[in-house]
mmCIF file of C-alpha atoms and ligand atoms in Angstrom:
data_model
loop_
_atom_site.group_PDB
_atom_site.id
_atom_site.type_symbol
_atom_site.label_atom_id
_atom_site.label_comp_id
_atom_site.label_asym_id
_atom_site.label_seq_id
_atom_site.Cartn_x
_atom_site.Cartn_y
_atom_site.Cartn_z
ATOM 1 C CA UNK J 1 51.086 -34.150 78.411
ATOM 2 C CA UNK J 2 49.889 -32.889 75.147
ATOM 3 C CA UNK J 3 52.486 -31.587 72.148
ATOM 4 C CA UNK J 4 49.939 -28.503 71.730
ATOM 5 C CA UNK J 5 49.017 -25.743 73.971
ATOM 6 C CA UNK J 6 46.127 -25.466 76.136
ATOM 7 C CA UNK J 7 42.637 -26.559 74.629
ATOM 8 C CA UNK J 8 40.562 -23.542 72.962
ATOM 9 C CA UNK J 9 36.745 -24.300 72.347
ATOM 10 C CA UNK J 10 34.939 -21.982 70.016
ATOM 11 C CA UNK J 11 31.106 -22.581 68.838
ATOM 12 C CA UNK J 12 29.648 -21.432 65.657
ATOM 13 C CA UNK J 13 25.553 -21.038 65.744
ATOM 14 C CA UNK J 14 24.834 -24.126 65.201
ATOM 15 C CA UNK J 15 24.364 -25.381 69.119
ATOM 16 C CA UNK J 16 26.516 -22.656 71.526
ATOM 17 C CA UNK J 17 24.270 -24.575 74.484
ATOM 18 C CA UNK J 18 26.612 -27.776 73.498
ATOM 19 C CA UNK J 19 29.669 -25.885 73.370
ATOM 20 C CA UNK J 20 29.180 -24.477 76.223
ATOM 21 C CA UNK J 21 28.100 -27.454 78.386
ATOM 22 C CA UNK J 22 31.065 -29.256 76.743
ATOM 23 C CA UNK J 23 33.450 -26.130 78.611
ATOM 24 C CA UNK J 24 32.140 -26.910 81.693
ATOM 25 C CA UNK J 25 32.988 -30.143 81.554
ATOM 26 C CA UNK J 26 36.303 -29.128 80.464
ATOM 27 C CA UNK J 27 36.471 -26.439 82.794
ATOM 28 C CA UNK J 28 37.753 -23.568 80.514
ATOM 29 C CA UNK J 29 35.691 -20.839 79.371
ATOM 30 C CA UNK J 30 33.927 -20.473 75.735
ATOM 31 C CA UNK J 31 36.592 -18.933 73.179
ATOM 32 C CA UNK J 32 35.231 -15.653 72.444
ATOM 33 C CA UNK J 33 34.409 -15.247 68.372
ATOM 34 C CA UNK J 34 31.909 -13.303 66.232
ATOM 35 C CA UNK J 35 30.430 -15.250 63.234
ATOM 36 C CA UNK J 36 27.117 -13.855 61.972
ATOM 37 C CA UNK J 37 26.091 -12.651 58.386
ATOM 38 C CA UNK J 38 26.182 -9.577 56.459
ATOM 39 C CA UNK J 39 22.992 -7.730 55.183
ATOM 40 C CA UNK J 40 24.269 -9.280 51.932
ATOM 41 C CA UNK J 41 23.810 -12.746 53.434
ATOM 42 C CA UNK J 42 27.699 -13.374 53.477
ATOM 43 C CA UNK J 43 29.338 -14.982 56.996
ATOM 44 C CA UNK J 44 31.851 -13.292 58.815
ATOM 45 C CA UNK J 45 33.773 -15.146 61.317
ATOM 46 C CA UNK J 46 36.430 -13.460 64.167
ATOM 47 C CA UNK J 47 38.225 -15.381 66.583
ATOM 48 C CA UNK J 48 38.672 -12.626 69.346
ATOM 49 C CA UNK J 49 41.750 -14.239 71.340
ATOM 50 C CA UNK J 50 45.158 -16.050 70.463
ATOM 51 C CA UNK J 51 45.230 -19.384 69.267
ATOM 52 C CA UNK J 52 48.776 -19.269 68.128
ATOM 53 C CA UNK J 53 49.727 -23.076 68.468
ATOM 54 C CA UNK J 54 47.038 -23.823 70.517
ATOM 55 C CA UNK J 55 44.867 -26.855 70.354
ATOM 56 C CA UNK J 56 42.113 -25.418 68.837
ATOM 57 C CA UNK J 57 38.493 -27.807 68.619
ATOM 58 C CA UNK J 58 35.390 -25.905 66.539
ATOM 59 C CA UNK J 59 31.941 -27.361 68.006
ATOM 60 C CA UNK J 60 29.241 -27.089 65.126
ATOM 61 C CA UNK J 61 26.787 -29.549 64.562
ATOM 62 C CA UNK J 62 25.680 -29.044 61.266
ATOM 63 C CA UNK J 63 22.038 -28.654 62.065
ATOM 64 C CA UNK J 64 18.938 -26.466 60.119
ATOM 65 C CA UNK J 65 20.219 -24.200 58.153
ATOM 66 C CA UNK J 66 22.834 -26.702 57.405
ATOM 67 C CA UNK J 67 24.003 -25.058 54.361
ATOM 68 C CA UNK J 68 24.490 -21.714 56.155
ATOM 69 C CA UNK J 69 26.208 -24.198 58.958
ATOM 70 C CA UNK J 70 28.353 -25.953 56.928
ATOM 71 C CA UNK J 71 29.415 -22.301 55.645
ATOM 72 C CA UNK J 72 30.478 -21.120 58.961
ATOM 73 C CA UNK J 73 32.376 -24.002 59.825
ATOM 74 C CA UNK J 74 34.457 -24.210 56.584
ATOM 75 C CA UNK J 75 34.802 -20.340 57.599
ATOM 76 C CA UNK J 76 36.174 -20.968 61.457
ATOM 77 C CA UNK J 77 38.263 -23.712 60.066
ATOM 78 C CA UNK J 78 39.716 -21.105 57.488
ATOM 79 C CA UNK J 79 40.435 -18.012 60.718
ATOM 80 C CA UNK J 80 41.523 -20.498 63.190
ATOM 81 C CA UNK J 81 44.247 -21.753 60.425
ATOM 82 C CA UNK J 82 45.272 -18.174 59.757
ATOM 83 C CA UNK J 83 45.594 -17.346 63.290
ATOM 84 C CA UNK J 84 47.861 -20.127 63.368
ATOM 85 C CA UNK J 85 46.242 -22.234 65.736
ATOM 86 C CA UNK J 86 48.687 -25.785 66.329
ATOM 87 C CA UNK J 87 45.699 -28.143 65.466
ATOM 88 C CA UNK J 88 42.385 -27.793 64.475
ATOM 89 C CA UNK J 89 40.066 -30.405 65.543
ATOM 90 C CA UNK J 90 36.311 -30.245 64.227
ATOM 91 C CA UNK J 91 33.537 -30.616 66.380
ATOM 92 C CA UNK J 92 30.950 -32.436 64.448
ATOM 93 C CA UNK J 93 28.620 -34.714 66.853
ATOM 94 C CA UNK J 94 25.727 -34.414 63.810
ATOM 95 C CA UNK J 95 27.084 -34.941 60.377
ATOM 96 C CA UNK J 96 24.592 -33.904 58.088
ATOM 97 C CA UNK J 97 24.294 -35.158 54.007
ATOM 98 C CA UNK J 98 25.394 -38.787 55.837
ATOM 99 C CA UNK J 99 22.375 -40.180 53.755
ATOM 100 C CA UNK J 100 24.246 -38.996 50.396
ATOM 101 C CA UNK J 101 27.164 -41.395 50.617
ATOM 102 C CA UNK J 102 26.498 -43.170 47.733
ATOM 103 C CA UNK J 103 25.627 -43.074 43.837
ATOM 104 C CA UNK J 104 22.833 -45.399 44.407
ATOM 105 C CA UNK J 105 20.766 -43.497 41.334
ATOM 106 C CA UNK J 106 22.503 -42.593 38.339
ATOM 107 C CA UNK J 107 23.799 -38.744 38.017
ATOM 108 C CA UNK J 108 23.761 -38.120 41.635
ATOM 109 C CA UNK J 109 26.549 -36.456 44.008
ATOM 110 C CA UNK J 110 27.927 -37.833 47.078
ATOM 111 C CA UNK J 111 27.409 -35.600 49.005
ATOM 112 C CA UNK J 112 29.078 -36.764 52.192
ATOM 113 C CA UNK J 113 32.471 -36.692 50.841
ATOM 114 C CA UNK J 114 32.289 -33.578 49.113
ATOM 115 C CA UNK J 115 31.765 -31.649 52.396
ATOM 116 C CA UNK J 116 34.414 -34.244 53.885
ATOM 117 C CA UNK J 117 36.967 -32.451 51.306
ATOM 118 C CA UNK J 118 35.365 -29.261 51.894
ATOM 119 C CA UNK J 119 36.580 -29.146 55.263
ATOM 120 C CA UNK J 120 39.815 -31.172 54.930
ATOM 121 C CA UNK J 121 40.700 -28.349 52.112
ATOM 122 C CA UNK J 122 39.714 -25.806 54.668
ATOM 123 C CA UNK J 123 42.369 -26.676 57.332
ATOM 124 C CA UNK J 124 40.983 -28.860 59.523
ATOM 125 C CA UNK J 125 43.646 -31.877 61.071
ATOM 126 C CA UNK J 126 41.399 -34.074 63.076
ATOM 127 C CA UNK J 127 37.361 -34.989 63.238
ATOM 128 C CA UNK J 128 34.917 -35.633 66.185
ATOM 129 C CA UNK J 129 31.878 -36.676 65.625
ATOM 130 C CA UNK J 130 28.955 -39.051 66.505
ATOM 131 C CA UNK J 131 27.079 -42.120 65.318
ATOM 132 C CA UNK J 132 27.499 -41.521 61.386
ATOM 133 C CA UNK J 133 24.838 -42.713 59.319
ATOM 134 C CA UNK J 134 27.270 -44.899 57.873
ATOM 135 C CA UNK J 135 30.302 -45.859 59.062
ATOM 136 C CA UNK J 136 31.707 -45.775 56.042
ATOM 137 C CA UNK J 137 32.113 -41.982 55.901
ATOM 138 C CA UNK J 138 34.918 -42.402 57.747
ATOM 139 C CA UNK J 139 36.516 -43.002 54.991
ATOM 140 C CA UNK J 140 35.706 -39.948 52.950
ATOM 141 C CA UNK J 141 38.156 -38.253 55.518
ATOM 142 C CA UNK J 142 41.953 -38.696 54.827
ATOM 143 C CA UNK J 143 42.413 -36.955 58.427
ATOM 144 C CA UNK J 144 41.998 -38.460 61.659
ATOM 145 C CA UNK J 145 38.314 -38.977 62.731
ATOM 146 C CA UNK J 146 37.025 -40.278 65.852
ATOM 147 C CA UNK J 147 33.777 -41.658 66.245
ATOM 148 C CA UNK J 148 31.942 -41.706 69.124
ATOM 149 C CA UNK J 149 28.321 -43.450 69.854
ATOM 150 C CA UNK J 150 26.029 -42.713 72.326
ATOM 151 C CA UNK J 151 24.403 -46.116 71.837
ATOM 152 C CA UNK J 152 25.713 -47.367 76.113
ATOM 153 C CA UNK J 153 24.383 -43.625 76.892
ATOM 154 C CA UNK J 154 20.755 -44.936 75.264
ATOM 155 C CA UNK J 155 20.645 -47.902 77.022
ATOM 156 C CA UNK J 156 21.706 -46.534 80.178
ATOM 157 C CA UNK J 157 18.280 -45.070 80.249
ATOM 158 C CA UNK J 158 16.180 -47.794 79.791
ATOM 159 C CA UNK J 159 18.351 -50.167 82.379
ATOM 160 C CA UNK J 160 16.774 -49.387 85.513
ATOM 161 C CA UNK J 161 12.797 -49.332 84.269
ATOM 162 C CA UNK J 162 12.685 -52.819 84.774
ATOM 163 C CA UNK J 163 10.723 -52.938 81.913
ATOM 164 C CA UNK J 164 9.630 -56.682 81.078
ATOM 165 C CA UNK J 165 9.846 -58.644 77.810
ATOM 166 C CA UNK J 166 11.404 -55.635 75.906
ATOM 167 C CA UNK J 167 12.327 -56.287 72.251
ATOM 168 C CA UNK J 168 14.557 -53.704 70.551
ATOM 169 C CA UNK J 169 13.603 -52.750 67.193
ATOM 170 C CA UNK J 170 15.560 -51.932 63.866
ATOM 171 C CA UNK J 171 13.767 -49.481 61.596
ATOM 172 C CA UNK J 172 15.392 -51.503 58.487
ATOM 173 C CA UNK J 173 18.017 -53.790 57.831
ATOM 174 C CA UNK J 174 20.432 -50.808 57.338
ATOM 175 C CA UNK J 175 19.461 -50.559 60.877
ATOM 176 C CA UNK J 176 19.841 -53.690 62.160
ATOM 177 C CA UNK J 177 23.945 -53.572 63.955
ATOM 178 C CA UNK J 178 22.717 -50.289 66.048
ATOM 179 C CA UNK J 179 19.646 -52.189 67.346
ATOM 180 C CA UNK J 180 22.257 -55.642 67.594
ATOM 181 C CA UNK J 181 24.210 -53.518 69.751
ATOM 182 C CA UNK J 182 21.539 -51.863 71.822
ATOM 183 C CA UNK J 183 19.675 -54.951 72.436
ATOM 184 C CA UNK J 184 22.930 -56.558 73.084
ATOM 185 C CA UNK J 185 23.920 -54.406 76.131
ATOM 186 C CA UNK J 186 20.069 -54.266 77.268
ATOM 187 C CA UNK J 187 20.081 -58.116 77.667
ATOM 188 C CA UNK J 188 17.030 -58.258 74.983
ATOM 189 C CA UNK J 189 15.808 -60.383 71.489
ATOM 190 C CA UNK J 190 15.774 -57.827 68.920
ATOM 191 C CA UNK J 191 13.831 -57.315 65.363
ATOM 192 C CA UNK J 192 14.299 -55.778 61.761
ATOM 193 C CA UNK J 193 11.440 -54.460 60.264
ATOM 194 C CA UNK J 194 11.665 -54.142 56.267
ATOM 195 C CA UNK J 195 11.162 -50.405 55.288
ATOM 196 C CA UNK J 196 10.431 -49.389 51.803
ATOM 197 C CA UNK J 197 11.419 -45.625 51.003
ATOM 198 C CA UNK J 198 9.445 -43.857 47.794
ATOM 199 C CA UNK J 199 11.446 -42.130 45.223
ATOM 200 C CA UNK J 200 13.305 -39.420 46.625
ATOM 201 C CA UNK J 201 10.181 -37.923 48.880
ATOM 202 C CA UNK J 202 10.193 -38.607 52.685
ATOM 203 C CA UNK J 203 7.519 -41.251 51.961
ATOM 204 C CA UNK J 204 8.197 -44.046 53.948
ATOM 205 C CA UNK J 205 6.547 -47.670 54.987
ATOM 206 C CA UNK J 206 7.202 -50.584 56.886
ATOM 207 C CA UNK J 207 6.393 -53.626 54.525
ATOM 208 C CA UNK J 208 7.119 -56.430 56.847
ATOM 209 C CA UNK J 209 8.561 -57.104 60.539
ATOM 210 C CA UNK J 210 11.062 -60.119 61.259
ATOM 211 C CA UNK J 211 11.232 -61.423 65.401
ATOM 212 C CA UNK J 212 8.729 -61.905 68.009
ATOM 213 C CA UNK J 213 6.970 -58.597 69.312
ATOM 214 C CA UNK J 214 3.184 -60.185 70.539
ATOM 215 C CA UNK J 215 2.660 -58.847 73.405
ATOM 216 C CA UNK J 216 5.563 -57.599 74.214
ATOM 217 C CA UNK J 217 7.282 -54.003 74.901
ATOM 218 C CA UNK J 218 9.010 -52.702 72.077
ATOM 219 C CA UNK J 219 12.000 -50.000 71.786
ATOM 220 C CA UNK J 220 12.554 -48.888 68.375
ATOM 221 C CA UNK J 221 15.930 -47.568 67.523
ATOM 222 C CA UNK J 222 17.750 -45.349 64.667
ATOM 223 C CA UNK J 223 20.686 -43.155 64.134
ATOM 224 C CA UNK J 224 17.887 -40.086 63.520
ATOM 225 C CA UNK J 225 14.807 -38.522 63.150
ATOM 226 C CA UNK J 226 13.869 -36.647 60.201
ATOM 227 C CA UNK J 227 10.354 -36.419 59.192
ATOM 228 C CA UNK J 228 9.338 -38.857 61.855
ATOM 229 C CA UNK J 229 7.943 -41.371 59.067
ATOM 230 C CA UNK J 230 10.393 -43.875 59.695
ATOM 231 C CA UNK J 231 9.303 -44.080 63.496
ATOM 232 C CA UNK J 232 6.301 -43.321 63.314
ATOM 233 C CA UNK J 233 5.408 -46.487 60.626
ATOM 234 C CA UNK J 234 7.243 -48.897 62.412
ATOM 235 C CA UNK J 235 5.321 -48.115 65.286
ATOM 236 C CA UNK J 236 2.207 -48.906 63.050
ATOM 237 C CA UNK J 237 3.382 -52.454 61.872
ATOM 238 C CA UNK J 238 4.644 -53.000 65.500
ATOM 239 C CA UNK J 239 1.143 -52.787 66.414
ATOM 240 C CA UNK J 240 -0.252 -54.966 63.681
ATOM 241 C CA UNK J 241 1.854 -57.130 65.317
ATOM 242 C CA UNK J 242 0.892 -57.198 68.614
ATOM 243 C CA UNK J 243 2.883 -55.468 70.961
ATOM 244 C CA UNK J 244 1.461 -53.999 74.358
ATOM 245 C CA UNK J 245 3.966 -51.037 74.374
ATOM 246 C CA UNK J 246 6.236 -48.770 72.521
ATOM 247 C CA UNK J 247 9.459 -46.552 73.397
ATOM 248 C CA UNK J 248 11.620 -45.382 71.196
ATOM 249 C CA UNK J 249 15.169 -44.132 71.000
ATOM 250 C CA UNK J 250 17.609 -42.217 68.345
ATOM 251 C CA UNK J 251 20.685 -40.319 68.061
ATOM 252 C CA UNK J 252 20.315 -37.462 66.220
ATOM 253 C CA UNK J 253 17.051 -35.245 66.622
ATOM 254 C CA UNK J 254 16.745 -33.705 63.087
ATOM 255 C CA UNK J 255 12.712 -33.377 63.478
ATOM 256 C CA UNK J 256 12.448 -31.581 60.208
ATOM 257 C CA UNK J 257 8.816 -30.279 58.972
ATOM 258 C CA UNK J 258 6.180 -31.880 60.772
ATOM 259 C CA UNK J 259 8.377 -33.971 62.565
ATOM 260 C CA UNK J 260 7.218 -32.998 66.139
ATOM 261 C CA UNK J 261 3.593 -33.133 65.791
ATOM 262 C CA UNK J 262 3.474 -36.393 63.859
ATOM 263 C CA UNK J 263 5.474 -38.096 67.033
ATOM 264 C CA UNK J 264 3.192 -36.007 69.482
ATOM 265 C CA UNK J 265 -0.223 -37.883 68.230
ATOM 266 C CA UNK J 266 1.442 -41.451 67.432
ATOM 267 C CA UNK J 267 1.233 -44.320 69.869
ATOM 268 C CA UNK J 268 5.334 -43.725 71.186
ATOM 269 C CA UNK J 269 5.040 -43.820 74.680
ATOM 270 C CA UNK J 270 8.513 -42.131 75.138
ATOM 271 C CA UNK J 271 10.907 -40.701 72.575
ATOM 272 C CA UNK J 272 14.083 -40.284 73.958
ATOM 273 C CA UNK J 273 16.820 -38.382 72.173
ATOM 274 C CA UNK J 274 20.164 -36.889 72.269
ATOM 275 C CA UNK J 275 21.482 -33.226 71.869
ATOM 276 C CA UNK J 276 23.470 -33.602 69.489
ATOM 277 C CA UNK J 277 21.822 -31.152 67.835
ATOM 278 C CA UNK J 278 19.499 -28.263 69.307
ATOM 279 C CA UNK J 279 15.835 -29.269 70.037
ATOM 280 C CA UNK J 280 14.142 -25.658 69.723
ATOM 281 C CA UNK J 281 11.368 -24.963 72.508
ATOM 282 C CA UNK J 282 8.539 -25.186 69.650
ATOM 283 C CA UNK J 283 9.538 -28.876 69.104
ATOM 284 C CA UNK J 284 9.716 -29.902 72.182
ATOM 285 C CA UNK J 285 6.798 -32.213 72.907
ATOM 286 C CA UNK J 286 5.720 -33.999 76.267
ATOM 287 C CA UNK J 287 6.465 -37.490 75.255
ATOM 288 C CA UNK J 288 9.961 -36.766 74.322
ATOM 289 C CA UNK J 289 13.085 -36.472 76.361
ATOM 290 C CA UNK J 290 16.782 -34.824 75.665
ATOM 291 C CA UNK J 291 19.818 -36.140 77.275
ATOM 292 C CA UNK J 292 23.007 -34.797 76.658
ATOM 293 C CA UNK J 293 26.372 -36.070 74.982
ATOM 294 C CA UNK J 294 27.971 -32.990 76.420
ATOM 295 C CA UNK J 295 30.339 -34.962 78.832
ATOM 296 C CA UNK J 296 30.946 -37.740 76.368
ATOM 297 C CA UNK J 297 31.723 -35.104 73.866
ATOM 298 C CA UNK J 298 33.864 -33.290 76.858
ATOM 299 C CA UNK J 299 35.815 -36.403 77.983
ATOM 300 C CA UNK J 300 37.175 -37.047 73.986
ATOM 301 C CA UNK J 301 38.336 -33.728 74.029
ATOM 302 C CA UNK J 302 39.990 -34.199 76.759
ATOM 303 C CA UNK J 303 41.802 -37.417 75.364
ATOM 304 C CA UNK J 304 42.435 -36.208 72.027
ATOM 305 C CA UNK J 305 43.977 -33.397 73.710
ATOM 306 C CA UNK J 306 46.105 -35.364 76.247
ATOM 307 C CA UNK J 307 46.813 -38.310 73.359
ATOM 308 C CA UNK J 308 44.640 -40.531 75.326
ATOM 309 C CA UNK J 309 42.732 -43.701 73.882
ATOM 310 C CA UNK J 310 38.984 -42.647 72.731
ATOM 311 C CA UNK J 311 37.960 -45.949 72.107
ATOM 312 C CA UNK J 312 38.953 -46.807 75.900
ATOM 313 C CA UNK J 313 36.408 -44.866 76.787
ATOM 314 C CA UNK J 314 34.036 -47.699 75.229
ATOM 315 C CA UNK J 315 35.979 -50.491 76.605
ATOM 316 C CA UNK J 316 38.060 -50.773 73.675
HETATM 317 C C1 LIG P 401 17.552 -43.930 57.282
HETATM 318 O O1 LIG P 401 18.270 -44.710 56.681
HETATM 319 C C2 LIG P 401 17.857 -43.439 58.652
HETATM 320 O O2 LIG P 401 18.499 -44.403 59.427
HETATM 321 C C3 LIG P 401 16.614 -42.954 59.344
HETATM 322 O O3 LIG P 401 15.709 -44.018 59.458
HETATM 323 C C4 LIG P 401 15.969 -41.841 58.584
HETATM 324 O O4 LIG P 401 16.920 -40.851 58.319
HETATM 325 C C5 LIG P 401 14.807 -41.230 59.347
HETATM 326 O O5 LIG P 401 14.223 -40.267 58.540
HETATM 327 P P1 LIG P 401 12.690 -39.922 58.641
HETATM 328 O O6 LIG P 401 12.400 -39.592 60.078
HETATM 329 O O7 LIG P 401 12.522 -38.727 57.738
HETATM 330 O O8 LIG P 401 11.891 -41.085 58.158
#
């Protein structure tokens, strides 16, 4: 039994598709809202039925344009708070700025937990979200947050390919407990290769690879993909060193600029992703695959809503 009213799911434009598929796992309808933007570039937001105590949970991703995102979720937050709503639980399975956590150059913002005030100040009570770029970030929040991974959901897909000698790949060092934990429920050796990153440009390389890949098959694995440079040069050392074949797996599919393209002509094999944020039709490419985080995403609702574990459903 939960101490709020029935669950309300409302999407902003970020990824309706996900809200939606996370409703039908639910079993309730869409909440019906209007958020869209003035001719003077300002963002309205309506919630068009009650919420009065209800347990209200706002599904935006904060995807491209992720400032105009960001602005429509701090704006949701604010209606569903002056409609009253009995708990407002943010829907964030991709948390953008998770890069800017730190003053690792001097006269820099953190980013990350200035929008974690942002939307603490706006009214939210409680967090979702997904494989953070740093777990850390948790921390920026003084409200509840749970974080989910689809790390099992990952491996689940490479389980049943039988594929032989498989080594799973860390992009960097940073990198290195996502692969640990991937390679650890796949059965497999894993590797770190050492990425340098120049200045503040999306220049990336891959400077030197620790483990044994020769001739073997290699799964490369991060939280996201931006640019596609990270991926894309550590499948270029992984063949310098030898390996017969490469997959590749990763949370969050930013694919910003060129992103698509540059994965389209590399040597990946198979990209698989999830959608945790929206993979438009003009980046979709043949060698990469979408599955979905909708149920997982569904299921914690579900909990949070009942006051259910959320780690149980990760054996914890
Ligand atoms: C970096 O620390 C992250 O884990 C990813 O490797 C990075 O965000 C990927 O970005 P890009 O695709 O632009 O190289």
């Amino acid at each position: 039994m939960s101490i709020f009213d029935e669950i309300k799911v409302f999407s902003g434009n970020s990824h309706p598709e996900l809200a939606r598929d996370i409703c039908q796992y639910l079993k309730i309808p869409l909440g019906k809202s209007e958020v869209f933007k003035f001719s003077n570039d300002e963002t309205f937001v309506r919630i068009q039925e009650n919420v009065r105590e209800k347990d209200v949970f706002l599904v935006q991703p904060i995807s491209a344009p992720v400032n105009d995102n960001l602005m429509e979720l701090f704006i949701m937050i604010d209606a569903a708070r002056r409609a009253s709503a009995g708990r407002i639980t943010v829907v964030i399975p991709y948390y953008a700025y998770g890069r800017t956590d730190k003053k690792d150059q001097p006269r820099v913002a953190i980013t990350a937990r200035l929008i974690a005030d942002f939307i603490t100040t706006a009214g939210a009570d409680r967090v979702l979200t997904m494989n953070l770029h740093a777990g850390q970030i948790q921390g920026f929040f003084n409200i509840p947050l749970d974080e989910l991974t689809s790390i099992p959901l990952l491996a689940s897909q490479y389980k049943d390919k039988n594929m032989d000698d498989l080594v799973v790949v860390a992009t960097d060092v940073g990198a290195a407990k996502r692969a640990h934990d991937l390679a650890d429920l796949l059965g497999t050796p894993m590797a770190i290769i050492e990425k340098q990153r120049y200045g503040n440009e999306d220049v990336v390389e891959a400077v030197n690879l620790i483990g044994d890949v020769k001739d073997k098959c290699a799964l490369i694995v991060d939280d996201e993909i931006g640019t596609g440079g990270t991926v894309v040069a550590a499948s270029k050392i992984l063949t310098k060193f030898g390996v017969n074949k490469i997959y590749c797996c990763a949370v969050h599919p930013v694919l910003s600029g060129n992103a698509s393209n540059l994965l389209a002509e590399s040597n990946i094999s198979e990209i698989i992703v999830t959608d945790t944020l929206p993979v438009p039709a003009n980046k979709m490419i043949p060698n990469l695959k979408v599955v979905s985080v909708s149920d997982m995403l569904g299921e914690a609702i579900s909990r949070i809503h009942a006051g259910l574990s959320v780690g149980a459903m990760f054996g914890h």
